[in-house]
Coordinates of C-alpha atoms in Angstrom, one line a residue:
M1 CA -228.0 -1.7 102.2
A2 CA -225.4 -3.9 100.6
L3 CA -222.9 -5.7 102.8
I4 CA -219.2 -5.5 101.8
S5 CA -217.6 -8.9 101.8
P6 CA -215.5 -9.3 104.9
T7 CA -213.0 -11.3 102.7
I8 CA -212.0 -8.2 100.8
L9 CA -211.1 -6.2 104.0
A10 CA -209.5 -9.3 105.5
L11 CA -207.0 -9.3 102.7
R12 CA -205.2 -6.6 104.5
R13 CA -203.9 -9.2 106.9
D14 CA -203.4 -12.0 104.4
P15 CA -199.8 -13.2 105.0
R16 CA -199.5 -14.0 101.3
L17 CA -199.6 -10.3 100.4
L18 CA -196.5 -9.7 102.5
K19 CA -194.5 -12.0 100.2
V20 CA -195.4 -10.0 97.0
P21 CA -192.8 -7.1 97.6
S22 CA -190.0 -9.6 97.9
Y23 CA -190.8 -11.2 94.6
L24 CA -191.5 -7.8 93.0
S25 CA -188.1 -6.5 94.3
A26 CA -186.3 -9.5 92.9
L27 CA -188.1 -9.1 89.6
C28 CA -186.9 -5.5 89.3
V29 CA -183.3 -6.4 89.8
L30 CA -183.6 -9.3 87.3
V31 CA -185.2 -7.0 84.7
G32 CA -182.6 -4.3 85.3
V33 CA -179.8 -6.7 84.6
V34 CA -181.4 -8.2 81.6
W35 CA -182.1 -4.7 80.3
L36 CA -178.4 -3.8 80.5
L37 CA -177.4 -7.1 78.7
L38 CA -179.8 -6.3 75.8
L39 CA -178.1 -2.9 75.1
P40 CA -175.3 -4.2 72.8
L41 CA -177.9 -5.6 70.4
N42 CA -178.6 -3.6 67.2
E43 CA -182.3 -3.2 68.2
Y44 CA -181.4 -1.3 71.3
S45 CA -178.2 0.6 70.3
R46 CA -177.7 3.3 67.6
Q47 CA -175.1 4.2 65.0
T48 CA -173.2 7.3 66.0
Y49 CA -173.8 10.5 64.0
I50 CA -172.7 14.2 64.0
S51 CA -175.4 16.5 65.4
E52 CA -173.6 19.8 65.1
N53 CA -173.6 20.6 61.4
A54 CA -170.9 23.3 61.8
L55 CA -168.2 20.8 62.6
L56 CA -167.9 19.5 59.0
P57 CA -165.5 16.7 60.0
G58 CA -163.0 15.7 57.3
Q59 CA -164.3 18.3 54.9
V60 CA -161.0 20.3 54.7
H61 CA -157.7 19.4 53.1
T62 CA -154.8 19.0 55.6
Y63 CA -151.4 20.3 54.8
F64 CA -149.4 19.1 57.8
G65 CA -146.5 16.9 56.5
G66 CA -143.5 17.2 54.1
S67 CA -141.0 19.6 55.6
E68 CA -142.7 19.4 59.0
Q69 CA -141.2 15.9 59.3
T70 CA -137.7 17.4 59.6
I71 CA -138.9 19.9 62.2
F72 CA -140.6 17.1 64.2
N73 CA -137.4 15.0 64.2
A74 CA -135.4 17.9 65.5
Y75 CA -137.9 18.6 68.3
K76 CA -138.0 14.9 69.1
N77 CA -134.2 14.9 69.6
E78 CA -134.5 17.9 71.9
V79 CA -137.1 16.1 74.0
R80 CA -134.9 13.0 74.3
A81 CA -132.0 15.1 75.3
L82 CA -134.1 16.7 78.1
A83 CA -135.3 13.4 79.5
G84 CA -134.5 13.1 83.2
R85 CA -133.3 16.7 83.4
P86 CA -134.4 19.1 86.2
Q87 CA -137.8 20.7 85.7
D88 CA -136.4 24.2 85.4
E89 CA -134.1 23.2 82.5
I90 CA -137.0 21.5 80.7
S91 CA -139.3 24.6 81.2
D92 CA -136.5 26.9 80.0
K93 CA -136.1 24.9 76.8
L94 CA -139.8 24.7 76.1
S95 CA -140.2 28.4 76.6
E96 CA -137.4 29.1 74.2
I97 CA -139.0 26.9 71.5
F98 CA -142.3 28.7 71.9
K99 CA -140.7 32.1 71.7
E100 CA -138.8 31.1 68.6
A101 CA -142.1 30.2 67.0
G102 CA -143.4 33.7 67.8
L103 CA -145.8 32.8 70.5
K104 CA -146.5 34.4 73.9
V105 CA -145.2 32.2 76.7
A106 CA -146.0 31.8 80.4
R107 CA -145.4 29.4 83.2
Q108 CA -147.3 28.2 86.3
R109 CA -146.0 26.4 89.3
Y110 CA -148.1 24.1 91.5
N111 CA -147.5 22.0 94.6
Y112 CA -150.2 19.5 95.8
S113 CA -150.1 17.1 98.7
A114 CA -152.1 13.9 98.9
A115 CA -151.5 10.7 100.9
G116 CA -148.2 12.0 102.3
N117 CA -146.9 12.6 98.7
T118 CA -146.0 15.9 97.1
Y119 CA -147.0 16.6 93.5
A120 CA -145.0 19.6 92.3
G121 CA -144.1 20.9 88.9
E122 CA -144.3 23.7 86.4
N123 CA -146.6 24.0 83.5
V124 CA -145.4 25.8 80.4
Y125 CA -147.9 27.1 77.9
A126 CA -148.1 29.5 74.9
V127 CA -151.0 31.4 73.4
L128 CA -151.5 31.8 69.6
H129 CA -153.9 34.7 69.2
A130 CA -156.3 34.2 66.3
P131 CA -155.8 36.6 63.4
R132 CA -159.5 36.5 62.7
G133 CA -160.8 36.4 66.3
D134 CA -161.4 38.7 69.2
A135 CA -159.8 36.5 72.0
T136 CA -163.2 35.5 73.4
E137 CA -162.8 31.8 72.6
A138 CA -159.9 29.3 72.7
I139 CA -159.0 25.7 71.9
V140 CA -156.3 23.9 73.9
L141 CA -153.7 21.5 72.6
V142 CA -152.2 19.5 75.5
A143 CA -149.2 17.2 75.8
A144 CA -148.0 15.8 79.1
W145 CA -144.2 15.2 79.4
L146 CA -145.0 11.9 81.2
N147 CA -148.2 10.1 80.1
M148 CA -150.5 8.1 82.4
D149 CA -148.2 5.1 82.3
E150 CA -145.3 7.4 83.5
E151 CA -143.6 7.0 80.1
L152 CA -141.8 9.8 78.3
N153 CA -144.3 11.2 75.8
Q154 CA -141.4 11.9 73.3
S155 CA -143.3 11.9 70.1
G156 CA -146.4 13.5 71.6
V157 CA -144.5 16.5 73.0
A158 CA -142.5 16.8 69.8
L159 CA -145.6 16.7 67.6
T160 CA -147.3 19.3 69.8
L161 CA -144.3 21.7 69.4
T162 CA -144.3 21.1 65.7
L163 CA -148.1 21.8 65.4
A164 CA -147.7 25.0 67.4
R165 CA -145.1 26.2 65.0
Y166 CA -147.3 25.0 62.0
F167 CA -150.5 26.6 63.3
K168 CA -148.7 30.0 63.7
R169 CA -148.2 30.2 59.9
W170 CA -152.0 30.0 59.2
S171 CA -154.3 33.0 59.2
L172 CA -157.6 31.0 59.2
W173 CA -158.0 30.7 62.9
S174 CA -161.1 32.4 64.4
K175 CA -160.3 31.1 67.9
D176 CA -157.1 31.4 70.0
I177 CA -155.1 28.3 70.3
I178 CA -153.4 27.5 73.7
I179 CA -150.5 25.0 73.6
L180 CA -150.0 23.4 77.1
I181 CA -147.1 21.2 78.1
T182 CA -147.5 19.7 81.6
P183 CA -144.9 17.7 83.6
E184 CA -147.3 14.8 84.1
S185 CA -150.8 13.8 83.3
R186 CA -152.8 14.3 86.5
A187 CA -151.7 17.2 88.7
G188 CA -150.4 19.5 86.0
P189 CA -153.5 19.7 83.8
Q190 CA -155.7 20.0 87.0
A191 CA -153.6 22.9 88.3
W192 CA -153.7 24.8 85.0
V193 CA -157.4 24.4 84.3
D194 CA -158.3 25.3 87.9
A195 CA -156.2 28.5 87.6
Y196 CA -157.6 29.3 84.2
H197 CA -161.1 29.4 85.8
D198 CA -159.9 31.1 89.0
A199 CA -161.0 28.1 91.0
H200 CA -157.6 27.4 92.5
S201 CA -156.1 27.8 96.0
L202 CA -153.2 30.3 96.0
S203 CA -151.4 28.2 98.6
T204 CA -150.9 25.3 96.2
V205 CA -151.4 26.7 92.7
A206 CA -150.0 29.9 91.2
S207 CA -152.3 32.1 89.1
L208 CA -151.9 32.2 85.4
P209 CA -150.1 35.3 84.1
L210 CA -151.5 34.9 80.6
K211 CA -155.1 33.9 79.6
S212 CA -157.3 33.9 76.6
G213 CA -161.1 33.5 76.1
A214 CA -163.6 30.8 77.1
L215 CA -162.3 27.3 76.4
Q216 CA -164.3 25.5 73.7
G217 CA -162.5 22.2 73.6
A218 CA -159.2 20.4 74.4
I219 CA -157.3 17.8 72.5
V220 CA -154.5 15.8 74.3
V221 CA -151.7 14.2 72.2
D222 CA -150.1 11.0 73.7
N223 CA -147.5 9.2 71.7
P224 CA -144.6 7.6 73.7
L225 CA -143.7 5.4 70.8
N226 CA -140.4 5.6 68.9
Q227 CA -141.9 3.9 65.8
R228 CA -144.8 3.9 63.5
F229 CA -148.2 3.1 65.0
E230 CA -151.2 1.1 64.0
S231 CA -154.3 2.9 65.4
L232 CA -155.5 5.7 67.7
H233 CA -156.9 4.9 71.1
I234 CA -159.4 7.6 72.2
T235 CA -159.9 8.1 75.9
Y236 CA -162.9 10.2 76.9
D237 CA -163.8 9.4 80.6
G238 CA -163.9 12.4 82.9
I239 CA -163.7 12.9 86.6
N240 CA -166.8 11.6 88.6
G241 CA -168.1 9.9 85.5
Q242 CA -168.6 13.0 83.4
L243 CA -168.3 12.7 79.7
P244 CA -167.5 15.1 76.8
N245 CA -170.1 15.9 74.2
L246 CA -170.5 12.9 71.9
D247 CA -170.0 15.1 68.9
L248 CA -166.4 15.6 69.8
F249 CA -165.8 11.9 70.0
N250 CA -167.7 11.3 66.8
T251 CA -165.7 14.0 65.0
A252 CA -162.4 12.5 66.0
V253 CA -163.5 9.0 64.9
S254 CA -164.8 10.4 61.6
I255 CA -161.6 12.2 60.8
A256 CA -159.3 9.4 61.9
S257 CA -161.1 6.4 60.3
G258 CA -162.9 8.2 57.5
Q259 CA -160.5 10.9 56.3
M260 CA -157.1 9.5 57.4
G261 CA -157.8 5.8 57.2
I262 CA -156.5 5.2 60.8
G263 CA -158.2 2.6 63.0
V264 CA -159.8 3.7 66.2
S265 CA -160.2 1.8 69.5
L266 CA -161.5 2.7 72.9
Q267 CA -161.5 1.2 76.4
R268 CA -158.3 -0.7 75.6
M269 CA -160.2 -3.0 73.2
W270 CA -157.4 -3.1 70.6
K271 CA -159.1 -5.6 68.3
H272 CA -162.9 -5.2 68.0
G273 CA -164.8 -7.6 65.8
D274 CA -168.2 -6.0 66.4
S275 CA -169.6 -9.1 68.0
Y276 CA -172.1 -9.1 70.9
E277 CA -169.5 -10.2 73.3
E278 CA -167.0 -7.5 72.3
R279 CA -169.6 -4.8 72.4
L280 CA -170.7 -6.0 75.9
R281 CA -167.1 -6.1 77.1
T282 CA -166.4 -2.6 75.8
M283 CA -169.5 -1.3 77.4
L284 CA -168.7 -2.9 80.8
R285 CA -165.2 -1.6 80.7
G286 CA -166.5 1.9 80.0
M287 CA -169.0 1.5 82.9
T288 CA -166.2 0.4 85.2
S289 CA -164.0 3.4 84.3
Q290 CA -167.0 5.8 84.6
G291 CA -168.0 4.3 87.9
L292 CA -164.6 4.7 89.4
G293 CA -164.7 8.4 88.4
H294 CA -160.9 8.7 88.4
T295 CA -158.6 10.7 86.1
S296 CA -158.2 8.7 83.0
G297 CA -155.9 11.2 81.2
P298 CA -155.0 14.9 81.1
H299 CA -158.4 15.6 79.3
S300 CA -160.3 14.5 82.5
S301 CA -159.4 17.8 84.3
F302 CA -161.2 19.9 81.6
I303 CA -164.6 18.1 81.6
P304 CA -165.9 19.3 85.0
Y305 CA -165.6 22.9 83.6
H306 CA -167.8 22.0 80.7
V307 CA -164.8 21.9 78.4
D308 CA -165.2 18.9 76.0
A309 CA -161.9 17.1 75.8
I310 CA -160.4 13.8 74.7
T311 CA -157.0 12.1 74.6
L312 CA -155.6 10.6 71.3
T313 CA -153.0 7.9 72.0
A314 CA -151.0 6.1 69.4
V315 CA -150.9 2.4 69.9
G316 CA -149.7 -0.8 68.2
L317 CA -147.1 -1.4 65.5
G318 CA -148.2 -0.4 62.0
W319 CA -147.5 1.9 59.0
Q320 CA -149.0 5.1 60.3
D321 CA -146.4 7.8 61.2
E322 CA -146.5 10.9 63.3
M323 CA -147.4 13.1 60.4
A324 CA -150.7 11.2 60.0
M325 CA -151.5 11.8 63.7
G326 CA -150.6 15.5 63.2
R327 CA -153.0 15.7 60.3
C328 CA -155.8 14.2 62.5
V329 CA -155.1 16.9 65.1
E330 CA -155.0 19.6 62.4
S331 CA -158.3 18.5 60.9
L332 CA -159.9 18.2 64.4
F333 CA -158.8 21.8 65.2
R334 CA -160.2 23.0 61.9
S335 CA -163.6 21.4 62.8
L336 CA -163.6 23.0 66.3
N337 CA -162.5 26.3 64.7
N338 CA -165.8 26.3 62.7
L339 CA -168.0 26.2 65.8
L340 CA -170.2 29.3 66.4
E341 CA -171.2 28.2 69.9
H342 CA -170.3 25.6 72.5
L343 CA -171.0 22.0 71.7
H344 CA -174.5 21.2 72.9
Q345 CA -176.5 19.4 70.2
S346 CA -175.4 15.9 70.9
F347 CA -175.4 13.7 74.1
F348 CA -173.5 14.2 77.3
F349 CA -174.8 11.0 78.8
Y350 CA -174.1 7.8 76.8
L351 CA -172.5 4.4 76.8
L352 CA -170.1 3.5 73.9
M353 CA -169.8 -0.1 72.8
Q354 CA -167.8 0.5 69.7
A355 CA -166.3 3.5 67.9
N356 CA -169.5 4.0 65.9
R357 CA -172.1 2.5 68.2
F358 CA -173.7 3.9 71.4
V359 CA -176.8 4.0 73.6
S360 CA -178.2 7.2 75.1
I361 CA -179.4 7.9 78.6
G362 CA -183.0 7.4 77.7
T363 CA -182.2 3.8 76.8
Y364 CA -179.9 2.7 79.5
L365 CA -181.2 4.7 82.6
P366 CA -184.2 2.4 83.3
S367 CA -181.8 -0.5 84.2
A368 CA -180.2 1.4 87.1
M369 CA -183.6 2.8 88.1
L370 CA -185.0 -0.7 88.3
V371 CA -182.2 -1.8 90.5
A372 CA -182.6 1.2 92.8
V373 CA -186.4 0.9 93.0
N374 CA -186.1 -2.6 94.5
F375 CA -184.8 -1.0 97.7
S376 CA -187.8 1.4 97.8
I377 CA -190.3 -1.4 97.3
M378 CA -188.9 -3.3 100.2
A379 CA -188.8 -0.1 102.4
I380 CA -192.5 0.5 101.7
S381 CA -193.3 -3.1 102.5
L382 CA -191.5 -2.8 105.8
W383 CA -193.2 0.5 106.6
I384 CA -196.6 -1.1 106.1
Q385 CA -195.6 -4.1 108.3
S386 CA -194.4 -1.8 111.1
G387 CA -197.9 -0.3 111.4
R388 CA -199.8 -3.6 111.7
P389 CA -200.7 -5.1 115.1
P390 CA -199.6 -8.6 115.8
A391 CA -201.9 -11.2 114.3
A392 CA -204.0 -13.4 116.5
K393 CA -203.2 -17.0 116.5
A394 CA -206.5 -18.0 115.0
S395 CA -207.7 -16.6 111.7
V396 CA -210.6 -14.2 111.4
F397 CA -212.7 -16.8 109.5
S398 CA -212.3 -19.5 112.1
K399 CA -213.6 -17.1 114.7
L400 CA -216.6 -16.2 112.7
E401 CA -217.4 -19.8 112.1
K402 CA -217.3 -20.6 115.8
G403 CA -219.6 -17.7 116.6
S404 CA -216.9 -15.8 118.4
K405 CA -217.9 -12.7 120.3
S406 CA -214.9 -10.7 119.1
Q407 CA -215.5 -7.0 118.8
M408 CA -216.8 -6.0 115.4
L409 CA -216.8 -2.6 113.7
A410 CA -219.2 -1.4 111.0
V411 CA -217.4 0.1 108.0
K412 CA -219.3 2.3 105.6
H413 CA -218.0 3.1 102.1
D414 CA -219.9 4.3 99.0
G415 CA -223.3 3.4 100.5
M416 CA -222.2 -0.1 101.5
T417 CA -221.6 -1.4 105.0
A418 CA -219.5 -4.3 106.3
L419 CA -218.8 -5.8 109.8
V420 CA -215.1 -6.3 110.3
P421 CA -213.2 -7.4 113.4
K422 CA -211.8 -4.3 115.0
Q423 CA -208.3 -5.7 115.3
D424 CA -208.1 -5.9 111.4
L425 CA -208.4 -2.1 111.2
A426 CA -206.1 -1.2 114.1
I427 CA -202.9 0.7 113.3
L428 CA -200.0 0.8 115.8
E429 CA -198.3 4.1 116.6
R430 CA -194.8 3.9 115.1
Q431 CA -191.9 4.6 117.4
L432 CA -189.6 6.5 115.1
F433 CA -186.9 8.0 117.4
L434 CA -184.6 5.1 117.9
P435 CA -184.7 3.9 114.2
V436 CA -184.1 7.4 112.9
I437 CA -181.2 8.1 115.3
F438 CA -179.6 4.7 114.7
V439 CA -179.7 4.9 110.8
L440 CA -178.5 8.5 110.7
S441 CA -175.7 7.7 113.2
L442 CA -174.4 5.0 111.0
H443 CA -174.4 7.3 108.0
F444 CA -172.4 9.9 109.9
I445 CA -170.0 7.2 111.0
G446 CA -169.2 6.8 107.3
F447 CA -167.3 10.1 107.5
L448 CA -164.7 8.3 109.6
P449 CA -163.3 6.0 106.9
L450 CA -163.7 8.8 104.4
Y451 CA -161.4 11.0 106.4
I452 CA -159.0 8.3 107.3
F453 CA -158.3 7.0 103.8
N454 CA -158.1 10.5 102.3
N455 CA -155.6 11.7 104.9
T456 CA -153.4 8.7 105.5
A457 CA -149.8 8.5 104.2
Q458 CA -149.2 6.1 101.3
T459 CA -146.9 3.9 103.3
K460 CA -149.6 3.1 105.8
L461 CA -152.6 2.8 103.5
T462 CA -152.4 -1.0 103.1
Q463 CA -152.0 -1.6 106.8
I464 CA -154.9 0.8 107.6
L465 CA -157.1 -0.9 105.1
R466 CA -156.4 -4.3 106.6
L467 CA -157.2 -3.1 110.1
F468 CA -160.3 -1.3 108.9
T469 CA -161.5 -4.5 107.2
I470 CA -161.1 -6.5 110.4
A471 CA -162.9 -3.7 112.3
S472 CA -165.7 -3.6 109.7
V473 CA -166.3 -7.3 110.0
S474 CA -166.4 -7.0 113.9
L475 CA -168.5 -3.8 114.1
P476 CA -171.9 -5.3 113.2
N477 CA -171.6 -7.8 116.0
I478 CA -170.6 -5.1 118.5
L479 CA -173.5 -2.9 117.3
A480 CA -175.9 -5.7 117.6
V481 CA -174.9 -6.5 121.2
L482 CA -175.0 -2.8 122.2
L483 CA -178.4 -2.3 120.5
S484 CA -179.9 -5.3 122.1
R485 CA -178.6 -4.6 125.6
F486 CA -179.0 -0.8 125.9
A487 CA -181.9 -0.1 123.6
A488 CA -183.8 -3.4 123.3
P489 CA -185.6 -2.4 120.1
S490 CA -189.0 -3.8 119.6
H491 CA -190.0 -5.8 116.6
Q492 CA -191.6 -2.7 115.1
Q493 CA -188.4 -0.7 115.6
R494 CA -186.3 -3.3 113.9
L495 CA -188.6 -3.2 110.9
L496 CA -188.3 0.6 110.9
I497 CA -184.5 0.6 111.1
K498 CA -184.3 -1.7 108.1
C499 CA -187.0 0.4 106.3
F500 CA -185.2 3.7 106.7
S501 CA -181.9 2.2 105.7
L502 CA -183.3 0.7 102.4
L503 CA -185.3 3.9 101.7
L504 CA -182.2 6.1 102.0
L505 CA -180.2 3.7 99.8
G506 CA -182.8 3.6 97.1
M507 CA -183.2 7.4 97.1
F508 CA -179.4 8.0 96.9
L509 CA -178.9 5.4 94.1
A510 CA -181.9 6.7 92.1
T511 CA -180.5 10.3 92.3
L512 CA -177.0 9.1 91.6
A513 CA -178.1 7.2 88.5
T514 CA -178.8 10.5 86.7
L515 CA -175.3 11.8 87.5
N516 CA -173.2 8.7 87.3
F517 CA -175.2 5.8 86.0
S518 CA -172.4 3.3 86.2
L519 CA -171.6 3.9 89.8
A520 CA -175.2 3.7 90.8
F521 CA -175.8 0.5 88.9
L522 CA -172.6 -1.3 90.2
I523 CA -173.3 -0.3 93.9
G524 CA -177.0 -1.3 93.4
L525 CA -176.0 -4.8 92.2
L526 CA -173.5 -5.3 95.1
S527 CA -176.1 -4.1 97.6
F528 CA -179.3 -5.8 96.4
P529 CA -178.9 -8.8 98.8
L530 CA -179.5 -6.3 101.6
S531 CA -183.2 -6.2 100.4
F532 CA -183.6 -9.9 101.3
L533 CA -181.0 -10.6 104.0
G534 CA -181.4 -9.3 107.6
V535 CA -185.0 -8.4 107.1
P536 CA -187.0 -9.0 110.3
P537 CA -190.0 -11.4 109.9
S538 CA -193.4 -9.8 109.4
E539 CA -194.5 -11.1 112.8
P540 CA -192.5 -11.5 116.0
Q541 CA -191.4 -15.1 116.4
E542 CA -190.0 -17.3 119.1
S543 CA -186.3 -17.8 118.8
D544 CA -185.6 -20.9 116.7
R545 CA -182.3 -22.6 117.1
S546 CA -183.0 -25.5 114.7
A547 CA -180.2 -26.8 112.5
M548 CA -181.9 -25.4 109.4
M549 CA -182.2 -21.9 111.0
V550 CA -178.6 -22.0 112.1
V551 CA -177.4 -22.9 108.6
K552 CA -179.6 -20.2 107.1
A553 CA -178.2 -17.6 109.5
G554 CA -174.7 -18.6 108.7
I555 CA -175.1 -18.4 105.0
S556 CA -176.7 -15.0 105.3
N557 CA -173.9 -13.8 107.5
L558 CA -171.3 -15.1 105.0
V559 CA -173.0 -13.5 102.0
I560 CA -173.3 -10.1 103.8
H561 CA -169.6 -10.0 104.8
V562 CA -168.4 -11.2 101.4
L563 CA -170.2 -8.2 99.9
S564 CA -168.8 -5.6 102.4
P565 CA -167.0 -2.6 100.7
P566 CA -163.5 -3.5 102.0
V567 CA -163.8 -7.2 100.9
V568 CA -165.1 -6.1 97.5
L569 CA -162.2 -3.7 97.2
F570 CA -159.7 -6.5 97.9
A571 CA -161.5 -8.9 95.5
V572 CA -161.5 -6.3 92.6
C573 CA -157.8 -5.5 93.2
Y574 CA -156.9 -9.2 93.1
Y575 CA -158.9 -9.8 89.9
S576 CA -157.5 -6.7 88.2
E577 CA -153.9 -7.4 89.5
I578 CA -153.7 -3.9 91.0
S579 CA -152.6 -3.3 94.6
A580 CA -155.1 -1.9 97.0
E581 CA -152.6 0.7 98.0
E582 CA -152.5 2.1 94.5
V583 CA -156.3 2.3 94.4
L584 CA -156.5 4.1 97.7
L585 CA -153.6 6.4 96.6
Q586 CA -155.5 7.4 93.5
A587 CA -158.6 8.0 95.5
A588 CA -156.8 10.2 97.9
F589 CA -155.2 12.1 95.1
G590 CA -158.6 12.6 93.4
W591 CA -160.2 13.7 96.7
N592 CA -157.5 16.3 97.4
V593 CA -156.7 17.5 93.9
S594 CA -159.5 16.7 91.4
G595 CA -162.6 16.8 93.5
L596 CA -163.4 13.1 93.2
W597 CA -166.5 12.1 95.3
T598 CA -166.7 8.3 94.5
Q599 CA -165.5 7.5 98.0
V600 CA -168.3 9.6 99.5
V601 CA -170.8 7.3 97.9
V602 CA -168.9 4.2 99.1
W603 CA -168.3 5.2 102.7
C604 CA -171.4 7.4 103.4
V605 CA -174.1 5.6 101.4
W606 CA -173.1 2.0 100.6
W607 CA -171.1 1.1 103.8
P608 CA -173.8 2.4 106.3
A609 CA -176.5 0.4 104.4
W610 CA -174.3 -2.7 104.6
L611 CA -173.8 -2.1 108.3
V612 CA -177.5 -2.2 109.0
G613 CA -177.9 -5.4 107.0
A614 CA -174.9 -7.0 108.8
V615 CA -176.3 -6.0 112.2
F616 CA -179.6 -7.8 111.6
V617 CA -177.9 -11.1 110.5
S618 CA -175.6 -10.9 113.5
P619 CA -176.2 -13.6 116.1
G620 CA -176.0 -10.9 118.8
I621 CA -179.2 -9.1 117.7

């Protein structure tokens, strides 16, 4: 009977194998980052195209213009005269204009509270019933009185009113058209679309007295300029990283640049030379906006309800006038009017790097998955290490050579037999209670900052954040001392705590990548040092206080604390020249009004994983 080589079975305890997961984990992160950086190249991105043939963008002749210019100027003067007036007076005037155009008019009041602030107002909207439809489908034309920059949307509101009067004269519509004027760009659209789908709270939002059919799309007009413009900026990011169907974006680009000869920009890249650097910068800006998941315009409120929506903003100083923008909106509405079913042919998950260049989810998703899988690899490695008995001081081969009388065990497999030292096959029983309780407790502690920052008044947000940052830096040292003194975790339990923490982080990020790729990728990059720092050694070691070990521990401690969520928040705000108070205010507004869950990922996934890493680099452990 053949004898299995003891060398093969002894590899299970070869210390060199324990180093492989670390290198493999680092390789996954490196490949993931390189993968993302390759996406702007022509070989990995694609030219945009229209998937839904029924849209027929730019195939109709537009008639908006001529005498409509006079009507637009009159409405613009009306809007200017109402600037700064009480909300009731503005609503009365808008309702009067809609009624004069022969439209059914309704109003809706709302009153939200977030971060100690009140967001109250009244939406005014009108419904144009389709002469050739049965009121089962509708398209929405939106204009906010104040845009996202809190500027008076004078030309945008006037153009919307002019288009409402213009659309009323045509009998070609097969879908109802809803014209919505909101007091501002965040709370107003959210209140209206929530009430339209009966998903509102009657204590804060009034029900809609007038409705139409299922919403097929929404176009937002934003033009605060009092002059001719150069190009159209298209905003498409939705709440929680959701995106409209790519066909809607492509249709708007095709009409504006192809039919009307108007330049198109996105992600505030006003001048785009189609170089690799500009493509990459556009893509990264889009990822940042998607990762934040905040409201980027009135259109964002529609996307969670599977209503594809975009915002058209006039930017720059050029020779295009409001009539050209009106013709773009008319042609876009004509295309949406052709639809026989909801937009579904094209992509809902994509990254844009130019107005006519994109990558789909099948191309970019592996980069986030590779970053996420590095945590799982290290977790599996730690799990294996936790079940291994402590190694003897002398190697197996040295014992055999000296004729040691160590206990041997016969191993049979596929008709072959080998004699292996019994200790090489031993598996320790894992003590799971303390690691599981400790890791789950830290994740539940994450609900504390989640509640505090979403329910603190605006005037105290900055002060609370500073106090929390100090507490967050001190907490790992406190936890390390308490854990060592009252629980005294064994070496195996330390391995398991780190294992479960990395395993949960990898699972969460891999799942999140399919919903919000950008958020998963960004948090994965900020968290990847946790795979290498604060990892207990594979074997228990005597305490080493040499100068080299002290320096190494200090560097690890510094890196961990620099990458803590509060410190990263301050750094990003400093780089972006935005106050931390404004970021937390928008997050609280999103949580209480829009259903934003980015902060859940930050405080209940990222922060607890960081805490575990910080505890194990703390000198108190």
